C-alpha cells in the first residue's frame, strides 16, 4: 500500500480548507465519449468537488452512467469506446493514468450487488490483497473497519467465513461498499446503487452515504429524484449526452434555471 | 349454438388428439432407442465376459493362453497415457481458451483461430493418427511410445477442451470481472482470482468428458503402431505400451483363431465401460457440486 499512499497528494490535511471553496476532485473539459458511432457524451465541462455528494440525474440513455464510468475508466471495458477531451482526477490526467492505480483511488459500486462467490471476509480482503497486503492481522483490521464503515459489521461479524451469497440484496450491496472502502479510495462512484433494493435497504444505503461523505467524495448516478434531493450537495442534470444544468442541489430542485430541468425534476418527462 | 357447431368439429378434434398421442409415442420410441441399444450391448458383453472378470484378469500380464491372460499392462498403459494427455490438454486447452475469450480482440486473428479449432474438431481421429505417426513417431523419433501416443491423443481432444473451456469462461457473469477491475485489479489478477475459479468446475467437466474420449480411442493408436503383444509393463512415458481399446481390438480380431479371446474382449470391454462411466459420473458430480450460481 505504500505506493498508493505516496501517490495520493496530501489530502489528509483538509481541515484548513473547510471555510474556503471546496477543492476540485474531478475536472472534465470538452469530454467526448463515443460507443462506436453513438455520441454518448458531448463536450462535458464539469467540476466535481471533494467531500461532497454529487448526484447525476437524467432520463435513461442521457449519458449519466457513461460519465460516471469515464471517471474510473470502466467505460473502456467496452472495446468500441472512444474518448477525447481532458479529464483530471485531482491533478492527474486520468485518461492517461495507469488504470490500476486510478481505480485504487476511485472506487465503484454497481447497480446490481456483485459480490464475489467467496466468503464475506474474502470479499472485503480481495482489494487489499490485490494491492499487496498479506499479513493476516492487518487484513483482519481492514475487514473489520471496512465492514463497520459500511454499517454491516454487526450483522455479519459472526459469519465472516460464510458465503456472501447468503446475504440479502441490501446486505450484499453494503458488502460491495465495504469491499470498495477496504482499499481506502478517496472517491466512491455509485451507479444507481439502490435501484435493485427494497425501500428499507435503500434507506440504509442512503444513511450510509451521508456517513461516508466525511471521508470520501461520492458521485452517485440515480434515477430517483427524491434520492438525489435527499442525499446530494450538488446535482448535475444530463440530457442527450449534455449537461443541461449543474449546481447546488437545492437550487436545481427549487429554482432551476432551465425549463428542461424544471420539467424533469417535476416529473413532466423522463 | 355451441352444440350445433360441435358435430362437424368433433371428428377433427378426435383426429388432432390422435395425432397428439401418436406424436408422443413416436418421440418416446426415439428416446428409448438409445437405451434399448445400450441394454443389448450391456447384456451381450456381460453374458460373454462377466464370468471371465476376476482379480487375476485385472492384475495379470498379457498371455496367449486365455485362462492366464490379464490386462494390467493395458491399464498401466492408459495410466501413463493420461499422465501425458492431462497436463498437455489442460495447459494448452485452458491457455488457448483464456486467450481467445479474455485477451484477443474480436478481429481477424481470433476468427481465424476459432475457425481452425472448429475444423480440427471435425477431423477424423485416424487422420490425427497419421499426423502423430509423421511428427512424433518418425520426425521427432519418439517411436511408438507413450509420449507419442499421448501427444497425438492430446491433439485429438484439444479442440473439444478449448471450445468447452471457452463456453465455461463466457458463462462467468461479467459483473464479477467488473467488480475486480473496479478495485484496481490487473487483467491477470482478475483472471486468476475471480474468473478461473468460477469457471473451473465447467472447464473440468468438459475436460473430463474429452479425456474419456481419449481413453476410448483406438484408430489413431493403430496407425501409430501400438502393439498388443507380449511387452513388459510400461514404467514411464518413454516406454512402449498398449491400452485397453487396443487389447480389445486384437482379442476381437483373433477370436477367429482362439474362441475364448471373445470372452477376454468382452471382459476388457466391461472394464473399459466401467472406467468411462466413472469418469463421466465424476464430471457430472463436479458440475453439480461446484458450479457457483451468481
Coordinates of C-alpha atoms in Angstrom, one line a residue:
Chain A
X1 CA 0.0 0.0 0.0
X2 CA 3.0 2.3 0.3
X3 CA 2.9 3.1 -3.4
X4 CA -0.7 4.1 -3.1
X5 CA 0.0 6.4 -0.1
X6 CA 2.8 8.0 -1.9
X7 CA 0.7 8.6 -4.9
X8 CA -2.0 10.4 -3.0
X9 CA -1.5 14.1 -2.8
X10 CA -1.6 15.5 0.8
X11 CA -5.4 15.4 1.1
X12 CA -5.4 14.4 4.7
X13 CA -4.8 18.0 5.8
X14 CA -8.1 19.2 4.6
X15 CA -9.3 20.7 8.0
X16 CA -7.9 24.1 7.0
X17 CA -9.7 24.2 3.7
X18 CA -13.2 23.9 5.1
X19 CA -14.1 27.5 5.1
X20 CA -12.8 28.1 1.6
X21 CA -14.4 26.8 -1.6
X22 CA -14.1 23.0 -1.7
X23 CA -11.2 21.6 -3.8
X24 CA -12.0 20.0 -7.1
X25 CA -11.6 16.2 -7.3
X26 CA -12.6 15.7 -10.9
X27 CA -12.4 18.3 -13.7
X28 CA -13.6 17.4 -17.2
X29 CA -13.2 19.8 -20.1
X30 CA -14.6 19.1 -23.5
X31 CA -15.1 15.5 -22.7
X32 CA -16.5 13.4 -25.5
X33 CA -17.3 9.7 -25.5
X34 CA -18.4 7.5 -28.4
X35 CA -19.7 3.9 -28.4
X36 CA -18.9 3.0 -32.0
X37 CA -20.9 5.7 -33.9
X38 CA -23.1 6.7 -31.0
X39 CA -22.0 10.0 -29.5
X40 CA -22.8 9.3 -25.8
X41 CA -21.2 12.4 -24.2
X42 CA -20.8 15.7 -25.9
X43 CA -18.3 18.3 -24.6
X44 CA -18.9 17.8 -20.9
X45 CA -17.3 20.6 -18.8
X46 CA -17.9 19.7 -15.2
X47 CA -16.1 20.1 -11.9
X48 CA -16.8 17.7 -9.0
X49 CA -15.8 18.8 -5.5
X50 CA -14.1 17.0 -2.7
X51 CA -16.1 15.6 0.2
X52 CA -19.4 16.3 -1.3
X53 CA -22.1 14.1 -2.6
X54 CA -22.6 14.9 -6.2
X55 CA -25.8 13.4 -7.9
X56 CA -26.1 12.9 -11.6
X57 CA -29.7 12.7 -12.8
X58 CA -31.3 12.4 -16.1
X59 CA -33.5 10.0 -18.2
X60 CA -32.3 6.7 -19.5
X61 CA -29.7 7.0 -22.2
X62 CA -28.7 10.5 -21.3
X63 CA -25.1 9.5 -20.7
X64 CA -25.0 9.8 -16.9
X65 CA -23.7 6.2 -16.4
X66 CA -21.2 6.7 -19.2
X67 CA -19.9 9.9 -17.5
X68 CA -19.6 8.1 -14.2
X69 CA -17.7 5.2 -15.7
X70 CA -15.4 7.5 -17.5
X71 CA -14.2 8.8 -14.2
X72 CA -12.6 5.4 -13.3
X73 CA -12.3 4.4 -17.0
X74 CA -14.6 1.4 -16.6
X75 CA -16.2 2.5 -19.9
X76 CA -13.1 1.1 -21.5
X77 CA -14.2 -2.5 -20.8
X78 CA -16.3 -2.0 -23.9
X79 CA -13.8 -2.2 -26.7
X80 CA -15.9 0.0 -29.0
X81 CA -15.4 3.1 -26.7
X82 CA -13.5 6.1 -27.8
X83 CA -12.8 9.1 -25.5
X84 CA -11.4 12.5 -26.2
X85 CA -11.1 15.8 -24.2
X86 CA -9.5 16.2 -20.8
X87 CA -10.4 14.7 -17.5
X88 CA -8.5 15.2 -14.4
X89 CA -8.6 13.4 -11.1
X90 CA -7.1 16.0 -8.7
X91 CA -4.0 17.0 -10.6
X92 CA -3.7 13.7 -12.6
X93 CA -4.7 13.4 -16.2
X94 CA -6.9 10.4 -15.6
X95 CA -7.3 9.5 -19.3
X96 CA -3.6 8.7 -19.5
X97 CA -3.1 7.4 -15.9
X98 CA -2.4 3.7 -15.2
X99 CA -6.0 2.4 -14.7
X100 CA -5.0 0.0 -11.9
X101 CA -3.7 3.0 -9.9
X102 CA -6.6 5.3 -10.8
X103 CA -9.1 2.6 -9.7
X104 CA -7.4 2.1 -6.4
X105 CA -8.2 5.7 -5.7
X106 CA -11.6 5.9 -7.3
X107 CA -13.8 3.0 -6.1
X108 CA -17.1 2.0 -7.7
X109 CA -20.3 0.4 -6.5
X110 CA -22.5 -1.1 -9.2
X111 CA -26.3 -1.1 -9.9
X112 CA -26.7 -4.8 -9.1
X113 CA -24.9 -6.0 -6.0
X114 CA -22.0 -8.1 -7.4
X115 CA -20.2 -9.8 -4.5
X116 CA -17.6 -12.4 -5.5
X117 CA -18.6 -16.1 -4.9
X118 CA -16.3 -16.1 -1.9
X119 CA -16.8 -15.7 1.8
X120 CA -17.8 -12.3 3.3
X121 CA -14.2 -11.9 4.7
X122 CA -12.6 -12.7 1.3
X123 CA -14.8 -10.3 -0.5
X124 CA -13.6 -7.4 1.6
X125 CA -10.0 -8.6 1.8
X126 CA -9.8 -9.0 -2.0
X127 CA -8.8 -5.4 -2.7
X128 CA -6.1 -5.1 -0.1
X129 CA -4.7 -8.4 -1.2
X130 CA -4.6 -7.3 -4.8
X131 CA -2.5 -4.3 -3.7
X132 CA 0.0 -6.4 -1.8
X133 CA -1.3 -6.7 1.8
X134 CA -0.6 -10.2 3.0
X135 CA -0.4 -10.0 6.8
X136 CA -3.4 -11.7 8.4
X137 CA -3.6 -9.3 11.3
X138 CA -3.6 -6.3 9.0
X139 CA -6.2 -7.8 6.8
X140 CA -8.4 -8.7 9.8
X141 CA -8.2 -5.0 10.8
X142 CA -9.1 -3.8 7.4
X143 CA -12.0 -6.2 7.0
X144 CA -13.4 -5.2 10.4
X145 CA -13.1 -1.4 9.9
X146 CA -14.4 -1.5 6.3
X147 CA -17.5 -3.5 7.4
X148 CA -18.0 -1.1 10.2
X149 CA -17.8 1.9 7.9
X150 CA -20.4 0.1 5.6
X151 CA -22.7 -0.4 8.7
X152 CA -22.6 -4.2 8.1
X153 CA -20.3 -5.4 10.8
X154 CA -22.9 -6.1 13.5
X155 CA -24.9 -8.2 11.1
X156 CA -22.1 -10.3 9.8
X157 CA -19.3 -10.4 12.4
X158 CA -20.3 -14.0 13.5
X159 CA -20.3 -15.4 10.0
X160 CA -17.4 -13.8 8.2
X161 CA -16.4 -17.1 6.7
X162 CA -19.8 -17.9 5.2
X163 CA -20.6 -17.2 1.6
X164 CA -21.5 -13.7 0.6
X165 CA -24.4 -15.1 -1.4
X166 CA -26.2 -15.9 1.8
X167 CA -26.7 -12.2 2.5
X168 CA -29.8 -10.3 1.5
X169 CA -29.7 -8.0 -1.5
X170 CA -29.3 -4.9 0.7
X171 CA -26.6 -6.5 2.7
X172 CA -24.8 -7.6 -0.4
X173 CA -24.8 -4.1 -1.7
X174 CA -23.4 -2.8 1.6
X175 CA -20.8 -5.6 1.4
X176 CA -19.8 -4.3 -2.0
X177 CA -19.5 -0.8 -0.5
X178 CA -17.3 -2.3 2.3
X179 CA -15.2 -4.0 -0.4
X180 CA -14.6 -0.7 -2.2
X181 CA -13.8 1.1 1.1
X182 CA -11.2 -1.6 2.0
X183 CA -8.6 0.0 -0.3
X184 CA -9.3 3.5 1.1
X185 CA -10.3 5.2 -2.1
X186 CA -10.7 9.0 -2.0
X187 CA -13.8 8.8 -4.2
X188 CA -16.7 6.4 -4.4
X189 CA -18.6 6.3 -7.7
X190 CA -22.1 4.8 -7.3
X191 CA -24.1 3.7 -10.3
X192 CA -27.7 3.6 -9.3
X193 CA -26.7 1.7 -6.1
X194 CA -30.2 1.3 -4.8
X195 CA -32.2 0.6 -7.9
X196 CA -32.2 -3.1 -7.2
X197 CA -33.0 -2.8 -3.5
X198 CA -36.2 -2.6 -1.4
X199 CA -37.1 0.7 0.4
X200 CA -35.7 -0.4 3.8
X201 CA -32.4 -1.3 2.3
X202 CA -32.4 1.8 0.1
X203 CA -32.8 3.9 3.3
X204 CA -29.9 2.1 4.9
X205 CA -27.6 2.8 1.9
X206 CA -28.7 6.4 1.8
X207 CA -27.9 6.9 5.5
X208 CA -24.6 5.2 4.9
X209 CA -23.8 7.7 2.1
X210 CA -24.4 10.6 4.5
X211 CA -21.9 9.0 6.9
X212 CA -19.3 8.2 4.3
X213 CA -19.0 11.7 2.8
X214 CA -17.0 12.7 5.8
X215 CA -14.2 10.5 4.5
X216 CA -14.8 10.1 0.8
X217 CA -16.2 12.1 -2.1
X218 CA -19.2 10.5 -3.6
X219 CA -20.6 10.7 -7.1
X220 CA -23.9 9.0 -7.5
X221 CA -26.0 8.3 -10.6
X222 CA -29.6 7.9 -9.7
X223 CA -32.9 7.5 -11.4
X224 CA -34.7 8.6 -8.2
X225 CA -35.1 12.3 -8.0
X226 CA -36.2 12.3 -4.3
X227 CA -33.0 10.4 -3.6
X228 CA -30.9 13.0 -5.3
X229 CA -32.7 15.7 -3.4
X230 CA -32.3 13.9 -0.1
X231 CA -28.6 13.0 -0.2
X232 CA -26.7 15.2 -2.5
X233 CA -25.0 18.5 -2.1
X234 CA -24.7 19.2 -5.8
X235 CA -26.7 17.9 -8.8
X236 CA -25.9 17.7 -12.5
X237 CA -28.8 17.2 -14.9
X238 CA -27.8 15.3 -18.1
X239 CA -29.9 15.1 -21.2
X240 CA -29.0 13.6 -24.6
X241 CA -25.3 13.4 -23.7
X242 CA -25.0 17.0 -22.5
X243 CA -25.1 18.8 -19.1
X244 CA -28.2 20.9 -19.0
X245 CA -27.7 22.3 -15.6
X246 CA -25.3 21.8 -12.7
X247 CA -25.4 23.5 -9.3
X248 CA -26.3 23.2 -5.6
X249 CA -29.0 20.5 -5.3
X250 CA -31.4 22.9 -3.6
X251 CA -31.2 25.3 -6.5
X252 CA -31.6 22.6 -9.1
X253 CA -34.8 21.3 -7.5
X254 CA -36.3 24.6 -6.3
X255 CA -35.2 27.2 -8.7
X256 CA -33.9 25.5 -11.8
X257 CA -32.8 28.0 -14.5
X258 CA -33.6 25.7 -17.4
X259 CA -37.2 24.8 -18.2
X260 CA -35.9 21.3 -19.2
X261 CA -34.6 20.8 -15.7
X262 CA -37.8 22.1 -14.2
X263 CA -39.8 19.7 -16.4
X264 CA -37.6 16.7 -15.5
X265 CA -37.4 17.2 -11.7
X266 CA -41.1 17.8 -11.6
X267 CA -41.8 14.5 -13.4
X268 CA -43.1 16.0 -16.6
X269 CA -40.9 13.8 -18.7
X270 CA -38.2 11.1 -18.3
Chain B
X1 CA -75.2 -22.6 -30.8
X2 CA -72.2 -24.4 -29.4
X3 CA -73.9 -27.8 -29.7
X4 CA -74.8 -27.3 -33.4
X5 CA -71.3 -26.4 -34.2
X6 CA -69.8 -29.2 -32.2
X7 CA -70.8 -32.1 -34.5
X8 CA -68.8 -31.1 -37.6
X9 CA -65.8 -30.3 -35.5
X10 CA -65.7 -33.3 -33.2
X11 CA -64.2 -35.7 -35.8
X12 CA -61.4 -33.2 -36.3
X13 CA -60.8 -32.9 -32.6
X14 CA -60.6 -36.7 -32.4
X15 CA -58.1 -36.7 -35.2
X16 CA -56.0 -34.0 -33.5
X17 CA -56.0 -35.8 -30.2
X18 CA -54.9 -39.0 -32.1
X19 CA -52.1 -37.1 -33.8
X20 CA -51.1 -35.7 -30.4
X21 CA -51.0 -39.2 -28.8
X22 CA -49.1 -40.8 -31.7
X23 CA -46.5 -37.9 -31.7
X24 CA -45.9 -38.6 -28.0
X25 CA -45.4 -42.3 -28.7
X26 CA -43.1 -41.6 -31.7
X27 CA -40.9 -39.3 -29.7
X28 CA -40.9 -41.7 -26.8
X29 CA -39.8 -44.5 -29.1
X30 CA -36.9 -42.4 -30.4
X31 CA -35.8 -41.6 -26.9
X32 CA -36.0 -45.3 -26.0
X33 CA -33.9 -46.4 -29.0
X34 CA -30.6 -45.4 -27.4
X35 CA -31.5 -47.0 -24.1
X36 CA -32.5 -50.3 -25.8
X37 CA -29.3 -50.5 -27.8
X38 CA -27.3 -49.7 -24.7
X39 CA -29.2 -52.5 -22.9
X40 CA -28.5 -55.0 -25.7
X41 CA -24.8 -54.1 -25.6
X42 CA -24.6 -54.4 -21.8
X43 CA -26.4 -57.8 -21.8
X44 CA -24.2 -59.1 -24.6
X45 CA -20.8 -58.1 -23.0
X46 CA -21.8 -59.1 -19.5
X47 CA -23.1 -62.5 -20.6
X48 CA -19.9 -63.1 -22.5
X49 CA -17.4 -61.5 -20.3
X50 CA -18.6 -61.2 -16.7
X51 CA -17.5 -64.8 -15.7
X52 CA -14.0 -64.1 -17.0
X53 CA -13.7 -60.9 -14.9
X54 CA -11.5 -61.6 -11.8
X55 CA -8.8 -60.1 -9.8
X56 CA -6.3 -62.3 -11.8
X57 CA -7.6 -60.9 -15.0
X58 CA -7.2 -57.3 -13.8
X59 CA -3.7 -57.7 -12.5
X60 CA -2.4 -60.3 -14.9
X61 CA 0.0 -59.9 -17.8
X62 CA -0.8 -60.5 -21.4
X63 CA -0.8 -64.1 -22.3
X64 CA -1.6 -66.2 -25.4
X65 CA -3.3 -68.7 -23.1
X66 CA -6.7 -67.3 -22.5
X67 CA -7.0 -68.6 -18.9
X68 CA -3.9 -66.8 -17.9
X69 CA -4.4 -63.6 -19.8
X70 CA -4.7 -60.3 -17.9
X71 CA -5.0 -56.6 -18.7
X72 CA -2.6 -55.0 -16.1
X73 CA -0.3 -53.9 -18.9
X74 CA -3.1 -52.1 -20.8
X75 CA -4.4 -50.4 -17.6
X76 CA -0.9 -49.2 -16.8
X77 CA -0.6 -48.0 -20.4
X78 CA -3.8 -46.0 -20.0
X79 CA -2.4 -44.5 -16.8
X80 CA 0.8 -43.3 -18.4
X81 CA -1.1 -42.1 -21.4
X82 CA -3.2 -39.9 -19.1
X83 CA 0.0 -38.7 -17.4
X84 CA 0.8 -37.1 -20.8
X85 CA -2.7 -36.1 -22.0
X86 CA -4.0 -34.5 -18.8
X87 CA -1.2 -31.8 -18.4
X88 CA -0.9 -31.1 -22.1
X89 CA -4.6 -30.7 -22.7
X90 CA -5.2 -28.7 -19.5
X91 CA -2.4 -26.3 -20.1
X92 CA -2.8 -25.8 -23.8
X93 CA -6.6 -26.1 -23.7
X94 CA -7.3 -23.6 -20.9
X95 CA -4.5 -21.4 -22.1
X96 CA -6.0 -21.1 -25.6
X97 CA -9.5 -20.6 -24.2
X98 CA -8.3 -17.8 -21.9
X99 CA -6.5 -16.1 -24.7
X100 CA -9.5 -16.4 -27.1
X101 CA -12.1 -15.3 -24.6
X102 CA -10.3 -12.8 -22.5
X103 CA -7.4 -11.3 -24.4
X104 CA -8.0 -11.4 -28.2
X105 CA -10.0 -8.6 -29.6
X106 CA -12.8 -9.5 -31.9
X107 CA -10.7 -9.5 -35.0
X108 CA -9.4 -11.4 -37.9
X109 CA -6.8 -13.4 -35.9
X110 CA -9.5 -14.5 -33.5
X111 CA -11.9 -15.6 -36.2
X112 CA -9.0 -17.4 -38.0
X113 CA -8.0 -19.4 -34.9
X114 CA -11.6 -20.1 -33.9
X115 CA -12.5 -21.4 -37.4
X116 CA -9.4 -23.6 -37.3
X117 CA -10.3 -25.1 -34.0
X118 CA -13.8 -25.8 -35.3
X119 CA -12.3 -27.5 -38.3
X120 CA -9.9 -29.5 -36.2
X121 CA -12.8 -30.8 -34.1
X122 CA -14.2 -32.3 -37.2
X123 CA -11.1 -34.1 -38.4
X124 CA -11.4 -37.9 -38.2
X125 CA -9.3 -39.4 -35.5
X126 CA -7.4 -41.6 -37.9
X127 CA -6.0 -38.5 -39.6
X128 CA -4.7 -37.4 -36.2
X129 CA -3.0 -40.9 -36.1
X130 CA -1.3 -40.2 -39.4
X131 CA -0.2 -36.8 -38.1
X132 CA 1.2 -38.4 -34.9
X133 CA 3.0 -41.0 -36.9
X134 CA 4.6 -38.4 -39.1
X135 CA 5.5 -35.9 -36.5
X136 CA 6.0 -37.7 -33.1
X137 CA 6.9 -41.3 -34.1
X138 CA 9.1 -40.6 -37.1
X139 CA 10.2 -36.9 -37.4
X140 CA 10.8 -36.4 -33.7
X141 CA 11.9 -40.0 -33.4
X142 CA 10.0 -40.9 -30.3
X143 CA 8.9 -44.3 -31.6
X144 CA 5.6 -46.0 -30.7
X145 CA 5.9 -44.9 -27.0
X146 CA 3.5 -43.4 -24.5
X147 CA 4.7 -39.8 -25.3
X148 CA 3.9 -40.1 -29.0
X149 CA 0.5 -41.7 -28.3
X150 CA -0.3 -39.1 -25.6
X151 CA 0.6 -36.1 -27.7
X152 CA -1.4 -37.5 -30.6
X153 CA -4.5 -38.0 -28.4
X154 CA -4.0 -34.6 -26.9
X155 CA -4.2 -33.0 -30.3
X156 CA -7.3 -35.1 -31.0
X157 CA -9.2 -33.8 -28.0
X158 CA -7.8 -30.3 -27.7
X159 CA -10.4 -28.7 -29.9
X160 CA -13.1 -30.1 -27.6
X161 CA -11.3 -29.0 -24.5
X162 CA -10.8 -25.5 -25.9
X163 CA -14.4 -25.0 -27.0
X164 CA -15.9 -26.2 -23.8
X165 CA -13.4 -24.1 -21.7
X166 CA -14.4 -21.1 -23.8
X167 CA -18.0 -21.7 -23.1
X168 CA -17.3 -22.0 -19.4
X169 CA -15.3 -18.7 -19.4
X170 CA -18.1 -17.0 -21.3
X171 CA -20.7 -18.0 -18.8
X172 CA -18.9 -16.2 -15.9
X173 CA -21.1 -13.1 -15.3
X174 CA -19.2 -10.1 -16.5
X175 CA -20.3 -8.2 -13.3
X176 CA -17.7 -10.3 -11.4
X177 CA -14.9 -9.3 -13.6
X178 CA -16.1 -5.6 -13.5
X179 CA -16.1 -5.7 -9.7
X180 CA -12.5 -6.9 -9.7
X181 CA -11.3 -4.4 -12.3
X182 CA -13.0 -1.6 -10.4
X183 CA -10.9 -2.4 -7.4
X184 CA -7.8 -1.8 -9.5
X185 CA -7.0 -5.4 -10.3
X186 CA -5.0 -6.1 -13.4
X187 CA -6.3 -8.5 -16.0
X188 CA -4.3 -11.4 -14.9
X189 CA -5.2 -10.8 -11.2
X190 CA -8.9 -10.8 -12.3
X191 CA -8.5 -13.9 -14.3
X192 CA -6.7 -16.0 -11.7
X193 CA -8.6 -14.9 -8.7
X194 CA -12.1 -14.4 -10.0
X195 CA -12.8 -15.7 -13.5
X196 CA -10.9 -19.0 -13.5
X197 CA -12.1 -20.2 -10.0
X198 CA -15.7 -19.5 -11.1
X199 CA -15.3 -21.2 -14.5
X200 CA -13.1 -24.1 -13.2
X201 CA -15.9 -26.7 -12.5
X202 CA -17.3 -26.3 -16.0
X203 CA -13.9 -26.4 -17.5
X204 CA -13.0 -29.6 -15.7
X205 CA -16.4 -31.1 -16.7
X206 CA -15.6 -30.5 -20.4
X207 CA -12.1 -31.7 -20.0
X208 CA -13.1 -35.0 -18.3
X209 CA -15.6 -35.7 -21.0
X210 CA -12.9 -35.1 -23.6
X211 CA -10.4 -37.4 -21.6
X212 CA -12.9 -40.2 -21.6
X213 CA -13.0 -39.9 -25.4
X214 CA -9.1 -40.1 -25.5
X215 CA -9.2 -43.2 -23.3
X216 CA -11.6 -45.0 -25.6
X217 CA -9.8 -44.1 -28.9
X218 CA -8.3 -46.9 -31.0
X219 CA -7.9 -45.7 -34.6
X220 CA -5.0 -43.2 -34.1
X221 CA -3.2 -45.7 -32.0
X222 CA -3.5 -48.4 -34.6
X223 CA -1.8 -46.0 -37.1
X224 CA 0.9 -45.2 -34.6
X225 CA 1.8 -48.9 -34.4
X226 CA 0.8 -49.5 -30.8
X227 CA 1.1 -53.3 -30.2
X228 CA -1.0 -55.6 -28.0
X229 CA 1.8 -58.2 -27.8
X230 CA 3.9 -59.6 -25.1
X231 CA 5.6 -56.4 -23.9
X232 CA 6.8 -55.5 -20.5
X233 CA 4.7 -53.2 -18.3
X234 CA 5.3 -49.6 -19.2
X235 CA 7.2 -47.8 -16.4
X236 CA 7.3 -44.3 -17.8
X237 CA 6.3 -42.1 -20.7
X238 CA 9.2 -43.2 -22.9
X239 CA 8.2 -46.9 -22.8
X240 CA 6.3 -48.9 -25.4
X241 CA 2.7 -49.5 -24.2
X242 CA -0.7 -50.7 -25.1
X243 CA -4.2 -49.6 -23.9
X244 CA -7.5 -51.3 -23.3
X245 CA -9.2 -50.5 -26.6
X246 CA -6.1 -51.9 -28.5
X247 CA -6.3 -55.0 -26.4
X248 CA -10.0 -55.4 -27.1
X249 CA -9.3 -54.8 -30.8
X250 CA -6.7 -57.5 -31.1
X251 CA -8.6 -60.0 -29.0
X252 CA -11.6 -59.5 -31.2
X253 CA -9.6 -59.9 -34.3
X254 CA -8.0 -63.1 -33.1
X255 CA -11.3 -64.6 -31.8
X256 CA -11.4 -66.5 -35.1
X257 CA -8.3 -68.4 -34.0
X258 CA -8.9 -68.8 -30.3
X259 CA -12.6 -68.8 -29.4
X260 CA -12.0 -67.8 -25.8
X261 CA -10.5 -64.5 -26.9
X262 CA -14.0 -63.2 -27.4
X263 CA -14.7 -63.6 -23.7
X264 CA -11.5 -61.8 -22.9
X265 CA -12.5 -58.9 -25.2
X266 CA -15.9 -58.8 -23.6
X267 CA -14.4 -58.8 -20.1
X268 CA -11.9 -56.0 -21.1
X269 CA -14.9 -54.0 -22.5
X270 CA -16.7 -54.2 -19.2
X271 CA -13.6 -52.7 -17.5
X272 CA -13.3 -50.0 -20.1
X273 CA -17.0 -49.1 -19.9
X274 CA -17.0 -49.0 -16.1
X275 CA -14.0 -46.6 -16.2
X276 CA -15.7 -44.4 -18.7
X277 CA -18.9 -44.4 -16.7
X278 CA -16.9 -43.4 -13.6
X279 CA -15.2 -40.6 -15.5
X280 CA -18.5 -39.3 -16.9
X281 CA -20.1 -39.6 -13.5
X282 CA -17.3 -37.6 -11.9
X283 CA -17.8 -34.9 -14.5
X284 CA -21.5 -34.7 -13.7
X285 CA -20.7 -34.7 -9.9
X286 CA -18.2 -31.8 -10.4
X287 CA -20.7 -29.8 -12.4
X288 CA -23.5 -30.2 -9.9
X289 CA -21.4 -29.8 -6.8
X290 CA -19.1 -26.9 -7.5
X291 CA -20.9 -24.8 -10.1
X292 CA -21.3 -21.4 -8.5
X293 CA -24.6 -19.7 -9.1
X294 CA -24.1 -16.0 -9.3

